[in-house]
Structure formats: C-alpha cells, structure tokens
Coordinates of C-alpha atoms in Angstrom, one line a residue:
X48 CA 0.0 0.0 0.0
X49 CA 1.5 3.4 -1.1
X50 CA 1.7 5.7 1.4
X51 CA -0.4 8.5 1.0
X52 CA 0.7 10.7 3.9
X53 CA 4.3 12.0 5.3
X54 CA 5.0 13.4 8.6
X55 CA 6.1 17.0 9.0
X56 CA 9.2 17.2 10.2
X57 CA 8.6 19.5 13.6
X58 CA 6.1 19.5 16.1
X59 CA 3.4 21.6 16.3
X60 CA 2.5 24.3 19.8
X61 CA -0.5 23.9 21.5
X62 CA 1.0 25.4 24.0
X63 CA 4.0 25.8 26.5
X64 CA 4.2 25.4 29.9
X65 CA 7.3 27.0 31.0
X66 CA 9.1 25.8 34.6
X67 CA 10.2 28.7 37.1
X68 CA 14.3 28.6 36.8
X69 CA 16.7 29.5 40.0
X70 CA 18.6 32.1 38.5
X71 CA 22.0 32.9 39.8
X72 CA 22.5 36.2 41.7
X73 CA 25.1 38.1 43.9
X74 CA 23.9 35.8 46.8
X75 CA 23.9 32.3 44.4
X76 CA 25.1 30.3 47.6
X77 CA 22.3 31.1 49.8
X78 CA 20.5 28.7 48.1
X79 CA 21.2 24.9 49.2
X80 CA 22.1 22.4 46.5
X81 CA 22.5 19.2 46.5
X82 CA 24.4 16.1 45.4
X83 CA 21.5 13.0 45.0
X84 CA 22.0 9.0 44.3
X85 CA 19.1 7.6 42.3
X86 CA 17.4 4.5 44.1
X87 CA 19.4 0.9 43.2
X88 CA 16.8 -1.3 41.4
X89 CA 17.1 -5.0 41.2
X90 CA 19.0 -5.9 37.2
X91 CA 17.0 -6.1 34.6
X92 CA 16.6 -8.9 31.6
X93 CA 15.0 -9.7 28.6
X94 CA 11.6 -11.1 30.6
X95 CA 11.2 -7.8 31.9
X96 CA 11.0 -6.2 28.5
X97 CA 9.0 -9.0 27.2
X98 CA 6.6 -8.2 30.3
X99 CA 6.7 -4.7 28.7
X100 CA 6.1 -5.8 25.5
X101 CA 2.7 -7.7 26.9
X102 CA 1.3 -4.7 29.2
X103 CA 2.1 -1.8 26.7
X104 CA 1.5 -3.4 23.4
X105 CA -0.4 -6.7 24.0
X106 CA 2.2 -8.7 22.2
X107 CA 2.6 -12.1 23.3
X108 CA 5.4 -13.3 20.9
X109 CA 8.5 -12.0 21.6
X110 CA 10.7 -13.7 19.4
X111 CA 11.7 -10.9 17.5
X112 CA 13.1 -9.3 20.7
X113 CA 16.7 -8.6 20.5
X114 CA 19.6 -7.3 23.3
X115 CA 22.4 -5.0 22.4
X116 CA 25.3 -7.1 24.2
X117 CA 27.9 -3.6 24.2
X118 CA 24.7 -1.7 25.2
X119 CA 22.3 -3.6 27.0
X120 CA 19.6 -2.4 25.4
X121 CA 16.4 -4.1 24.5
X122 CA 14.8 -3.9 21.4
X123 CA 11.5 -5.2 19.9
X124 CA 10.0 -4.7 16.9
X125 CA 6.2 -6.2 16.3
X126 CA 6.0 -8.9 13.0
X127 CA 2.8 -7.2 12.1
X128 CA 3.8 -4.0 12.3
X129 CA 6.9 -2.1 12.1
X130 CA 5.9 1.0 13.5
X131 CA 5.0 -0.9 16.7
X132 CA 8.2 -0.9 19.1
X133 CA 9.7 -1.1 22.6
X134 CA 13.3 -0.5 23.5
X135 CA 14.2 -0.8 27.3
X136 CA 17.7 0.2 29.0
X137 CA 18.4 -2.5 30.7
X138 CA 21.1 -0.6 32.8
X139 CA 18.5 1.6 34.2
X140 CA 15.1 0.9 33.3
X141 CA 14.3 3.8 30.9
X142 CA 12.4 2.7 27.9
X143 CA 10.0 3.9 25.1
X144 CA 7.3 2.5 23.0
X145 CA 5.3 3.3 19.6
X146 CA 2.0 1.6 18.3
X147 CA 1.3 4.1 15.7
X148 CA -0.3 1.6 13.2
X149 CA 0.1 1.5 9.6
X150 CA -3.3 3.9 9.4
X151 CA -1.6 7.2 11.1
X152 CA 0.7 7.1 8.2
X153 CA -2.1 7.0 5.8
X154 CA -5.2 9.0 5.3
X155 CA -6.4 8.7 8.9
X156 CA -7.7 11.6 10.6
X157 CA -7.5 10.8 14.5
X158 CA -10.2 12.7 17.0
X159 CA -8.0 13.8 19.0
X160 CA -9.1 15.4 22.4
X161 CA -9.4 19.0 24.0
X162 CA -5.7 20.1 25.5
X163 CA -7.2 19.8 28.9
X164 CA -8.7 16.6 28.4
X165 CA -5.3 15.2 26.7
X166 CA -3.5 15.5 29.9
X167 CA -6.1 14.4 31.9
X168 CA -5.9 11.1 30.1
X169 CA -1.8 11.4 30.0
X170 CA -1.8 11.1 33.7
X171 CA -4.7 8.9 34.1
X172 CA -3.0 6.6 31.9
X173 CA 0.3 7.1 33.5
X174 CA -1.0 6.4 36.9
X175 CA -2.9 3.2 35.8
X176 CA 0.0 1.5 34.5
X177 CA 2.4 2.3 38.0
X178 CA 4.4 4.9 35.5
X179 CA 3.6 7.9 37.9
X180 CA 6.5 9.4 39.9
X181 CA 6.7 8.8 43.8
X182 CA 6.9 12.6 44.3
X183 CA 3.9 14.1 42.6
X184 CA 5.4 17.7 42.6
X185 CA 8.6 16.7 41.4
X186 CA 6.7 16.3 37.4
X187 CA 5.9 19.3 35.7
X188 CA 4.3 19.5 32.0
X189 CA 6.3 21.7 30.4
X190 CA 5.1 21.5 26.3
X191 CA 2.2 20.6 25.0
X192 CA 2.3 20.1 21.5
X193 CA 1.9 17.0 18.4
X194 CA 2.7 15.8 14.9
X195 CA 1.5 16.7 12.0
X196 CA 1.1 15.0 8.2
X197 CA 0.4 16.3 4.9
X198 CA -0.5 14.4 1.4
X199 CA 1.5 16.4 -1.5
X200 CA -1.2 19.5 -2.0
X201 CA -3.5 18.5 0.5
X202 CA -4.7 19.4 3.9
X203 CA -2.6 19.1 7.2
X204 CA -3.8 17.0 9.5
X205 CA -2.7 16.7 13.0
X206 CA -2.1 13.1 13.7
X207 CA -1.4 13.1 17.8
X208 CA -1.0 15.2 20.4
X209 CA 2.5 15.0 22.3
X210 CA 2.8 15.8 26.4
X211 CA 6.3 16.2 27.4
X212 CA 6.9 16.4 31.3
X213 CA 9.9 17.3 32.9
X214 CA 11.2 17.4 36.6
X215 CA 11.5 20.0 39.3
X216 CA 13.6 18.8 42.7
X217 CA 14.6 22.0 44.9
X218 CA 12.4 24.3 43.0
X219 CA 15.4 23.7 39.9
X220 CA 14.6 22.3 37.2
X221 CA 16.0 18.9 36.1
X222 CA 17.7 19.1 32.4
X223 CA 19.4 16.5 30.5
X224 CA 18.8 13.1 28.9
X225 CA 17.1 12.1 32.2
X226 CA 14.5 13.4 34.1
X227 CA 11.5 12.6 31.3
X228 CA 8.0 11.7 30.4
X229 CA 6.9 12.0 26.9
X230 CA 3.3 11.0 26.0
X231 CA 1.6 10.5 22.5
X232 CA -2.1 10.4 22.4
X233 CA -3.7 9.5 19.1
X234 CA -7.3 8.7 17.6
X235 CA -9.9 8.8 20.4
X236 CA -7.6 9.9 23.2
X237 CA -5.7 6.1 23.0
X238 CA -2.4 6.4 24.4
X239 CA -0.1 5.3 21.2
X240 CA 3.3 5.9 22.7
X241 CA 5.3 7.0 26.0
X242 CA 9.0 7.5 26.8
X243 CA 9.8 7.1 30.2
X244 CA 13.0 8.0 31.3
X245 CA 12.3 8.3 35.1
X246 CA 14.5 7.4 38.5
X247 CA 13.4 7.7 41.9
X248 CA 15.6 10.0 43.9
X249 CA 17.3 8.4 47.3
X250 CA 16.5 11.7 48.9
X251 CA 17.5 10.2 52.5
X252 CA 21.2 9.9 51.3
X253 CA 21.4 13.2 49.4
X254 CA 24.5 15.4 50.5
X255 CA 24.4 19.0 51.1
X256 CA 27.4 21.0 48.7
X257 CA 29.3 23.2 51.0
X258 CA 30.5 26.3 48.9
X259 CA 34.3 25.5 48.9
X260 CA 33.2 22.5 46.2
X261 CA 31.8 25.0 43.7
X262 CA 33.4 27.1 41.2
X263 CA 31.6 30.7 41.0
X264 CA 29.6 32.2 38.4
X265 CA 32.8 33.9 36.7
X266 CA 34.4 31.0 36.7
X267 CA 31.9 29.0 35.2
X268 CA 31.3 31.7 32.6
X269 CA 34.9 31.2 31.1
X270 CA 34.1 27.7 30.8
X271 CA 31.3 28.1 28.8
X272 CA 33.5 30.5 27.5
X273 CA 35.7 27.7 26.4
X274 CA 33.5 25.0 25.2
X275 CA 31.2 27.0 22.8
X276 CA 34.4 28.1 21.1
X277 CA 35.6 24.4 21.1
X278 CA 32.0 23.1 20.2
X279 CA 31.6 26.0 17.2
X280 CA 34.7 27.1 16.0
X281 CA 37.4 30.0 17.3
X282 CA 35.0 32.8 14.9
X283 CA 32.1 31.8 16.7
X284 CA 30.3 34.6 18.9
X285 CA 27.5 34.6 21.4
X286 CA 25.3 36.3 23.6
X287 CA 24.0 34.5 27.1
X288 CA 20.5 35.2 27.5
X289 CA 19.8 34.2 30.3
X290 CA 21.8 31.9 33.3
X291 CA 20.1 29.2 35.8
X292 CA 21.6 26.9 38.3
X293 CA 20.0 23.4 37.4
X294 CA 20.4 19.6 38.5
X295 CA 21.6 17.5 35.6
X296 CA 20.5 13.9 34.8
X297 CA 22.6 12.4 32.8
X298 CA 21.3 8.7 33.4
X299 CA 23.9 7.9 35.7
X300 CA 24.0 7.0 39.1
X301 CA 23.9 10.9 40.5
X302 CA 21.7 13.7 40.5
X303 CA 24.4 17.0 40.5
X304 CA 23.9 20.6 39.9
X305 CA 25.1 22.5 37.5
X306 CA 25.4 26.1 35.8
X307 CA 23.1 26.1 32.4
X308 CA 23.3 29.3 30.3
X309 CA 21.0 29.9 27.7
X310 CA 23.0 31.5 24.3
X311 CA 22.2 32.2 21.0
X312 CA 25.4 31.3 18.6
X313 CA 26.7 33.2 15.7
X314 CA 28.9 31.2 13.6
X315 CA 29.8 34.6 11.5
X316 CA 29.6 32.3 8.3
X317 CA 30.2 33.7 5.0
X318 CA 27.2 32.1 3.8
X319 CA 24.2 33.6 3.3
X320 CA 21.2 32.5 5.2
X321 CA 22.6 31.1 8.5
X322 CA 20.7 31.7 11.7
X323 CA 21.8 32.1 14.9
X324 CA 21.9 29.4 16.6
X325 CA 20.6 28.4 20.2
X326 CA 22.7 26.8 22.5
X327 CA 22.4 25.5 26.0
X328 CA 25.6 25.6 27.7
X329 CA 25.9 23.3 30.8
X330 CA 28.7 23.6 33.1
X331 CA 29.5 21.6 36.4
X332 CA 28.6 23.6 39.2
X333 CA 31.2 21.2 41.6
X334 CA 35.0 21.4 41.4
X335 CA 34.6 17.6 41.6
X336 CA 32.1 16.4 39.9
X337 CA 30.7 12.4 41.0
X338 CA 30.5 11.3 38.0
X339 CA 31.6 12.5 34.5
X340 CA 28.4 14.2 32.5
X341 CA 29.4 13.9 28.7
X342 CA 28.1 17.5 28.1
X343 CA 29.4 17.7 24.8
X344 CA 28.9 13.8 23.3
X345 CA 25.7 13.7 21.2
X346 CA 23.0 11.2 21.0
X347 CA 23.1 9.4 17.9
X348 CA 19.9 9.5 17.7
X349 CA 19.6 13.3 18.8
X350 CA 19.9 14.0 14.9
X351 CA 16.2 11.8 13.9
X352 CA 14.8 13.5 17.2
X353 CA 15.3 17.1 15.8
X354 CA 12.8 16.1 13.2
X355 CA 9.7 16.1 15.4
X356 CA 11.0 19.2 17.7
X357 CA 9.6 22.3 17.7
X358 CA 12.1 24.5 16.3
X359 CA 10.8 27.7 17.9
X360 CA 11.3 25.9 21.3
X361 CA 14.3 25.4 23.7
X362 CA 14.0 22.1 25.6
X363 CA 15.8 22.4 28.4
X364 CA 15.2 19.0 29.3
X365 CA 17.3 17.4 26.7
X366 CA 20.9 19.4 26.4
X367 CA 22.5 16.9 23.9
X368 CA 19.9 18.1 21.1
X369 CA 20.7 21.8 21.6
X370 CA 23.7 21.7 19.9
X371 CA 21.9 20.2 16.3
X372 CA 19.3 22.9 16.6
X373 CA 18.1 24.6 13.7

C-alpha cells in the first residue's frame, strides 16, 4: 500500500508550559544544592522487557526481541507491524514504546481530544500503568504540543497530540537526557506511545554541597566561554540570554547541579542564510564532579529527534539536542 501521507518534520504548539528557573544572583550560595544517588533497582533482563512488551503493546510473541550485548539495550519490533516498538535500557530501566499503526501514516484523521482533556488522560494513563512518579510535585508539564502529516497539496492533519513532562527537585529544574516523560495520544484519546525516562531520587542519602566545592559564576562563565568556542569554532560569537543553576541527569548513578546558560550562537559564516543558533551551555557547578556528564557527546539519535522538535522551542530537558538545533 502506497503511502499516502508524510509526517512534518517539527512538532506543532498547543502550547507551553514553561518551569520557574533559579537564576543565579550576587547571593547564588544562599540557596542549598545538593548532590543525590538515584534509588538501586534489582537488574533487569530480557523477561522484563517481554513483560513490557505484553502490558504496553499486548504482544505475546516476543521472538523478535533482541539485546544489544555492548549496550544492553532491548529492542523489539512487532511482525505485524513495524511501526510498533519497545526498547528498554536495561542498565536503568528507561524505555519507550510506539504503536502508531500502519493507518496514522495513511489517510487517517484521528479525534484527538481538548488540550485539557489530553493531559487528563496522559496522567490517568500514567497512573494506571504504575508509571507515575513517587513525588507528585517533582513532574511538571512543560510542552504541550503534536505531529503533524500532509498528502502532496493536501490538507494538514494533526495526527497526535504530544505531552512532554519534565522534573523539578529544589524548586530547579532537572535538564538532560534524564528526568523525562513524553506521551503521545492519538485517535480517540488512545495512548499510542510514551518514553519514560524516570529514576526515583534516594532523597535520604542526598548530600548538602558546601561552597568550597563550587566554582563561582565567573568561573563558570569562562568555561562556557571555552566549550562554545571548542564546540563551534574560534569565529564563533554569542550572547548568554539568560543563566540558571539546574540539576543535571545524565542517566547515571547521580543527580548533581550545574550552571546552564541559555545562548544564542553566531557562527559569522560567510554564507548567506545562517541563523543564529541556540545553544544551552551546561557547566559543572562542583570542582569535583561524582560522575563525569558527557556534556558535549551527542546522542546518535539526537539528529532523527530534531525532526519532530519544535524549532521555535528550547527544551531544556534534553541538552544533547541543543547543539543540532536549527
């Protein structure tokens, strides 16, 4: 069957729900950060992805499950349908799935719900299936927005509507790979997809920063100083727009603070028609840091994720794409 639809690349704005950022002041100290562990969970295995498979996509053969061995990452992709998936880290837990059938790529036009009533069911549905954090107020909705797909000269029809939740701990917000919630919701408010990239904190063993372990604001600014002109080239300029202390998940074992400042970079290209480019630079807020953050490694798949991202958007909660923008 020929494929009578394509997706638009980009996401469309229902709207956005922006968090409340810490900014950094004369007195940035007098706030208490902290350094948290993420709870231990028992190792995972293939049987708890096929368990996934059965509750999220009501698969019962598994055969075509597979197991990255340098990774250890699940992967599963249905026999009857390609576009219905499930990957699971098995290091940590995080996984996503997709059951967009074969008739969201065609000439399907979903009823999709109200806005209010699309995260009503996002949260109902989360709750239902135990994927609701621990700490209700540490999730926050922070976009509301959805795909769209057009036939070549005709209409644009919008195919799902996409809930993106991020997380709050100390009144800062959480940014990074980490730290997630993304829900799809298709044709009659069905759920068709969620990522879930969520940790519990171990907030009873979290450790208190004193000040000698941070490096100040100046300091940090020379560093970001330093990697935009290592990331974008020694003719690169840029203007900070704004600066926030954060905590930073990278999907290791810690939870760690860090200095994020929001740029827009001019690569002062001879070309015509370059934009500006906007940048989140993420700095360590510790001298020592627990655990290295690989703030400057991309996601391989970073690049296919840019497609569906609202380019008029900075999401905070995923530095690694920031780079790739626009």
């Amino acid at each position: 069957m020929q494929i009578k639809y394509l997706l638009i690349a980009g996401l469309f704005t229902i709207s956005a729900c922006k968090c409340k950022h810490t900014q950094t002041t004369g007195t940035e100290q007098e706030q208490p950060v902290y350094v948290y562990q993420f709870e231990k969970t028992a190792p995972l295995t293939a049987d708890n992805t096929k368990k996934l498979i059965s509750d999220f996509l009501g698969e019962q053969k598994t055969t075509d499950l597979t197991v990255s061995a340098d990774e250890n990452i699940a992967y599963f992709v249905s026999a009857e349908d390609v576009n219905t998936t499930l990957e699971q880290d098995l290091n940590n837990g995080n996984f996503a799935f997709s059951k967009l059938n074969k008739a969201y790529l065609g000439d399907l036009k979903p009823q999709l719900p109200s806005e209010n009533d699309a995260v009503k069911i996002s949260e109902d549905y989360l709750r239902g299936k135990g994927l609701f954090p621990k700490n209700r107020r540490e999730l926050v909705l922070v976009h509301k927005g959805g795909v769209r797909a057009q036939a070549v000269g005709g209409p644009v029809i919008d195919k799902m509507i996409t809930l993106t939740y991020g997380r709050v701990v100390d009144s800062m917000q959480v940014i990074g790979a980490g730290s997630k919630i993304i829900v799809n919701i298709g044709d009659k408010g069905e759920v068709v997809g969620v990522t879930r990239r969520w940790r519990e904190l171990n907030t009873g063993e979290k450790r208190t920063v004193r000040q000698e372990e941070t490096i100040s604001r100046e300091e940090a600014e020379a560093q970001a100083k330093r990697q935009i002109l290592q990331e974008f080239g020694q003719q690169a300029t840029y203007e900070v727009k704004s600066v926030m202390k954060s905590y930073y998940d990278n999907n290791g074992s810690y939870l760690q603070p860090v200095y994020a400042f929001e740029t827009v970079i001019n690569l002062n290209s001879r070309e015509k028609g370059i934009q500006p480019i906007r940048y989140l630079c993420v700095i360590p807020l510790l001298k020592e840091s627990p655990e290295p953050l690989n703030l400057t490694k991309l996601d391989p798949k970073a690049k296919e994720r840019l497609k569906a991202i609202d380019q008029q958007s900075i999401d905070t909660t995923d530095v690694r794409d920031r780079k790739t923008r626009d």
